[in-house]
JSON list of C-alpha atoms in Angstrom, two decimals:
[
{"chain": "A", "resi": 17, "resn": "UNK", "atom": "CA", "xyz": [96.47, 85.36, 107.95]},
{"chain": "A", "resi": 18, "resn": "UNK", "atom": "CA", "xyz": [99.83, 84.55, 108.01]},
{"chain": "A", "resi": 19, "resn": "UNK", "atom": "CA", "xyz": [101.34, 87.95, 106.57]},
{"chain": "A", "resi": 20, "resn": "UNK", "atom": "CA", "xyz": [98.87, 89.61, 109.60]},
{"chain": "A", "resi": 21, "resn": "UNK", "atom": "CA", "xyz": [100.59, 87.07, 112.05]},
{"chain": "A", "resi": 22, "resn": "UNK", "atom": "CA", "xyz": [104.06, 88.12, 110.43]},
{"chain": "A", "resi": 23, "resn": "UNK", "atom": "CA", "xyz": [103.46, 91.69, 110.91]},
{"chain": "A", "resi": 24, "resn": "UNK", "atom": "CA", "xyz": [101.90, 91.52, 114.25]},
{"chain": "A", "resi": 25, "resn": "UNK", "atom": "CA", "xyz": [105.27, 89.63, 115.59]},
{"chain": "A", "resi": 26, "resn": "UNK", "atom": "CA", "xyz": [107.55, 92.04, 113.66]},
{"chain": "A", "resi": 27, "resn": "UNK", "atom": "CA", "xyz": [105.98, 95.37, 115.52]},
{"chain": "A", "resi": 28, "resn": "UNK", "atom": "CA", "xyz": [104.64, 93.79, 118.71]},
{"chain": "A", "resi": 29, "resn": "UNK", "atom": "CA", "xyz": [107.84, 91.45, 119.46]},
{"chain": "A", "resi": 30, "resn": "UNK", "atom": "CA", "xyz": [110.84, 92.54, 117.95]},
{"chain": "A", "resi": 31, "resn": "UNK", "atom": "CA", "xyz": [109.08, 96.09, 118.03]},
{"chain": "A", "resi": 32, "resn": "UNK", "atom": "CA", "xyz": [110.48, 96.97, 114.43]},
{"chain": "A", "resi": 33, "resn": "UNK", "atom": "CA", "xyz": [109.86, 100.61, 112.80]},
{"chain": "A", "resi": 34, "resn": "UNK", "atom": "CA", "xyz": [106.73, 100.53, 110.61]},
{"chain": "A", "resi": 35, "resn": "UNK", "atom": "CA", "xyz": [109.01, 101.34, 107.96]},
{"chain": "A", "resi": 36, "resn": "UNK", "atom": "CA", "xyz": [111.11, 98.17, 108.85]},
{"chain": "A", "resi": 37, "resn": "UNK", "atom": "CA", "xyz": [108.34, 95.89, 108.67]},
{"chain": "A", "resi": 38, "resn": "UNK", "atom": "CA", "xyz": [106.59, 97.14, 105.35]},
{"chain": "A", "resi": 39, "resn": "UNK", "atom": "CA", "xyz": [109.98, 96.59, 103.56]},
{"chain": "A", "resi": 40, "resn": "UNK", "atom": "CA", "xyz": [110.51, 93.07, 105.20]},
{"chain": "A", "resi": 41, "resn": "UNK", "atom": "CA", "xyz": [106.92, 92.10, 103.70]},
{"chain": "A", "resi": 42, "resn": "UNK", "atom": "CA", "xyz": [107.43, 93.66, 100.38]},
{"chain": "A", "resi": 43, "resn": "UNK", "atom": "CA", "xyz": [110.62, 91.94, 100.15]},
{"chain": "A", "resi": 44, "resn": "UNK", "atom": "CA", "xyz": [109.07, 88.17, 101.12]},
{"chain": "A", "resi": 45, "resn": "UNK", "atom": "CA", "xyz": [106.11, 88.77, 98.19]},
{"chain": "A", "resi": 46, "resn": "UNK", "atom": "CA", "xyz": [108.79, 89.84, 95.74]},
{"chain": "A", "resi": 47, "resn": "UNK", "atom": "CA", "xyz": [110.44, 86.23, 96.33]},
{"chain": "A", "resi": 48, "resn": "UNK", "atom": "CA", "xyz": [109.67, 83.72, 93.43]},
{"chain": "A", "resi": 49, "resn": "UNK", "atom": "CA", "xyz": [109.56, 80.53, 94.99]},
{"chain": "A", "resi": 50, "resn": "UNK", "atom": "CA", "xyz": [107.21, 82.26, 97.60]},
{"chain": "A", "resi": 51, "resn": "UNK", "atom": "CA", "xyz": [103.33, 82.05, 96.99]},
{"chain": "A", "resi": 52, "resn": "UNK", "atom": "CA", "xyz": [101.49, 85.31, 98.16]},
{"chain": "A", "resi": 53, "resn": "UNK", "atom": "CA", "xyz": [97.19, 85.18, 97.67]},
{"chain": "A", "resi": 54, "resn": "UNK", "atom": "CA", "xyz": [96.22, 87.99, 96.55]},
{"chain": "A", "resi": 55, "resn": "UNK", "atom": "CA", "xyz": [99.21, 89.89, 96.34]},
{"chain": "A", "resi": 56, "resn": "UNK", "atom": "CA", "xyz": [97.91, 93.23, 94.38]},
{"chain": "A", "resi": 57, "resn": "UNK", "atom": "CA", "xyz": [95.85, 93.44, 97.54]},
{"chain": "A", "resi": 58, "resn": "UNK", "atom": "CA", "xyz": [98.80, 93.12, 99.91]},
{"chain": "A", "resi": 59, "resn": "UNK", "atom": "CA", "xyz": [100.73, 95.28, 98.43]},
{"chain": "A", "resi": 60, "resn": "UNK", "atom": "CA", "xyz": [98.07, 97.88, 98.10]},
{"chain": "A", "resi": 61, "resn": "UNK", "atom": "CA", "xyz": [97.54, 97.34, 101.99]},
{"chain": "A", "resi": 62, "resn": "UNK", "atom": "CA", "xyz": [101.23, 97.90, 102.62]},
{"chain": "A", "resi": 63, "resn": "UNK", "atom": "CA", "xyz": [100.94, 101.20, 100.69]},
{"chain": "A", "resi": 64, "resn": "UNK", "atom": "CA", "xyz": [98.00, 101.93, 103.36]},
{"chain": "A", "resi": 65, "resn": "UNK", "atom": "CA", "xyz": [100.26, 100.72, 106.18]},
{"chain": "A", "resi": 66, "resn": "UNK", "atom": "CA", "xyz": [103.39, 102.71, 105.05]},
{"chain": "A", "resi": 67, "resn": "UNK", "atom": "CA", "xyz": [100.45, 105.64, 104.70]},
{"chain": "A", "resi": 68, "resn": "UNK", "atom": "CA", "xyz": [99.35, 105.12, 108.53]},
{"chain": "A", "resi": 69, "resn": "UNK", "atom": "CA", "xyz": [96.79, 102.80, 108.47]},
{"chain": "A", "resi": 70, "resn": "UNK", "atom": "CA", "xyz": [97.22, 99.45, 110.73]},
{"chain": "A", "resi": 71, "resn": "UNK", "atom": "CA", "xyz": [98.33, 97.13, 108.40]},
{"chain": "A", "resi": 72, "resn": "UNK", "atom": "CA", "xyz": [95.26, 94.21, 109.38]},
{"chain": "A", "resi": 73, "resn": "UNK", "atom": "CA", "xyz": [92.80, 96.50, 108.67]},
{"chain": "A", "resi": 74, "resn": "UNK", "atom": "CA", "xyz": [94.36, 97.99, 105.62]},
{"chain": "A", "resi": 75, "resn": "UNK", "atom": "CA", "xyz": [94.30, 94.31, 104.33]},
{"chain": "A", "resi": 76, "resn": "UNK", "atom": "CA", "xyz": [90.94, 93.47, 105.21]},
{"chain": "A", "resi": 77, "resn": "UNK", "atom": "CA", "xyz": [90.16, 97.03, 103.07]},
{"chain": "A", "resi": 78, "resn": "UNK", "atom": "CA", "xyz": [92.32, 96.05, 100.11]},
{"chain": "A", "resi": 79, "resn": "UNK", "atom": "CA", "xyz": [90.43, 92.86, 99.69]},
{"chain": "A", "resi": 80, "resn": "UNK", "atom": "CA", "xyz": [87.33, 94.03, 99.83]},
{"chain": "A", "resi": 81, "resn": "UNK", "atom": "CA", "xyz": [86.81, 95.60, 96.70]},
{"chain": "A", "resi": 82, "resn": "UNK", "atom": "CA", "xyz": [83.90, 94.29, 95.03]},
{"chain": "A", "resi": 83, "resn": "UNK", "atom": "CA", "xyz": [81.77, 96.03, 97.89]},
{"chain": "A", "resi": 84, "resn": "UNK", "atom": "CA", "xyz": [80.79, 99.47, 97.38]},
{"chain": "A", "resi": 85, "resn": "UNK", "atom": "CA", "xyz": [82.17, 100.50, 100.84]},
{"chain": "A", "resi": 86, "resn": "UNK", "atom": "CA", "xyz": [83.73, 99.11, 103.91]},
{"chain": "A", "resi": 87, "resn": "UNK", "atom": "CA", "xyz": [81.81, 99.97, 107.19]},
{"chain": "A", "resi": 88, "resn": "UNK", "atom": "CA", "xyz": [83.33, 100.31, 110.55]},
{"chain": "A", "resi": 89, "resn": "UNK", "atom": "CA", "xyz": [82.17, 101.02, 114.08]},
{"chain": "A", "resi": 90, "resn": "UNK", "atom": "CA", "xyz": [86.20, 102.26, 114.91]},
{"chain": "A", "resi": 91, "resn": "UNK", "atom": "CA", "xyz": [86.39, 105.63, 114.63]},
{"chain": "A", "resi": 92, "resn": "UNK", "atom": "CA", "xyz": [89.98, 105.35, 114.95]},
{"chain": "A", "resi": 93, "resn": "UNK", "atom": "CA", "xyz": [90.07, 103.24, 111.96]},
{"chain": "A", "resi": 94, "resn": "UNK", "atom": "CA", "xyz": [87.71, 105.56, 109.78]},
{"chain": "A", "resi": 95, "resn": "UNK", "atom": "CA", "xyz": [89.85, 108.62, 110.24]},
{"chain": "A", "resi": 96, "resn": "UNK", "atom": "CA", "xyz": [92.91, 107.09, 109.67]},
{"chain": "A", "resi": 97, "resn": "UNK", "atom": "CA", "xyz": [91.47, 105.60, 106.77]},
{"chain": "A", "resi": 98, "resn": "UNK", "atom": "CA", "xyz": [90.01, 109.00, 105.32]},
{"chain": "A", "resi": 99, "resn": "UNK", "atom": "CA", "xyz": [93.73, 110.01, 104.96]},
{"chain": "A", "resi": 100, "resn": "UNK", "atom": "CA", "xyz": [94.78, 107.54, 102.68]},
{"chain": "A", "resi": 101, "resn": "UNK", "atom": "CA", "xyz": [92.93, 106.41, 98.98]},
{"chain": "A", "resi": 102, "resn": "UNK", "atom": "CA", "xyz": [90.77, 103.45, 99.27]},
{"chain": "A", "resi": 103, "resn": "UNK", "atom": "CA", "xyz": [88.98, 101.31, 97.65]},
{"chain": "A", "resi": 104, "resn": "UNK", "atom": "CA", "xyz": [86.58, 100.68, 98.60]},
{"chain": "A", "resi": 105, "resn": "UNK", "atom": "CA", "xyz": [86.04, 104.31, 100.76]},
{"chain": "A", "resi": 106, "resn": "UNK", "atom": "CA", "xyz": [86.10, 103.17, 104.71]},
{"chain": "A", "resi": 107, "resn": "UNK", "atom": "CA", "xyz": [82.59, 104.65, 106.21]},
{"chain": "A", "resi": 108, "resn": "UNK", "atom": "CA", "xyz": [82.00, 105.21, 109.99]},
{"chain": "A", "resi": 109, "resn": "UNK", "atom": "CA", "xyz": [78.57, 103.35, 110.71]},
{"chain": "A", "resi": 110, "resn": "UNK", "atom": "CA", "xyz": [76.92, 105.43, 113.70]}
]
């Protein structure tokens, strides 16, 4: 929660390029003395976010892979998500 909180400050208040803010978090979970959970699924959900995807749901994707898919009621967030390899796949739930 606190890397979504980071990210959401970076591009809503200080309105940083997405490019900006995916090298700012890469940066803090390459930092020893700094404790990331999870981080093979942040940094998969940065790939997503430097891909196009929003970088909250991208997480809640990357850490969701013992399910066999990730359903949605956003279509927004299915197509986006059809562009870029995940795992699990993101299906639209109509």
């Amino acid at each position: 929660t606190v890397l979504l909180e980071l990210e959401w400050v970076l591009r809503g208040f200080y309105a940083l390029a997405r490019r900006d803010i995916a090298n700012a978090l890469r940066a803090l979970t390459g930092i020893e003395h700094v404790t990331v959970e999870d981080r093979d699924a942040v940094l998969s959900a940065l790939s997503a976010f430097e891909a196009g995807l929003d970088f909250a749901d991208a997480l809640h994707v990357a850490r969701s892979t013992r399910a066999s898919a990730f359903v949605t009621f956003d279509r927004q967030r299915a197509r986006r998500a059809k562009a870029v390899p995940l795992s699990p796949a993101v299906e639209l739930l109509i």
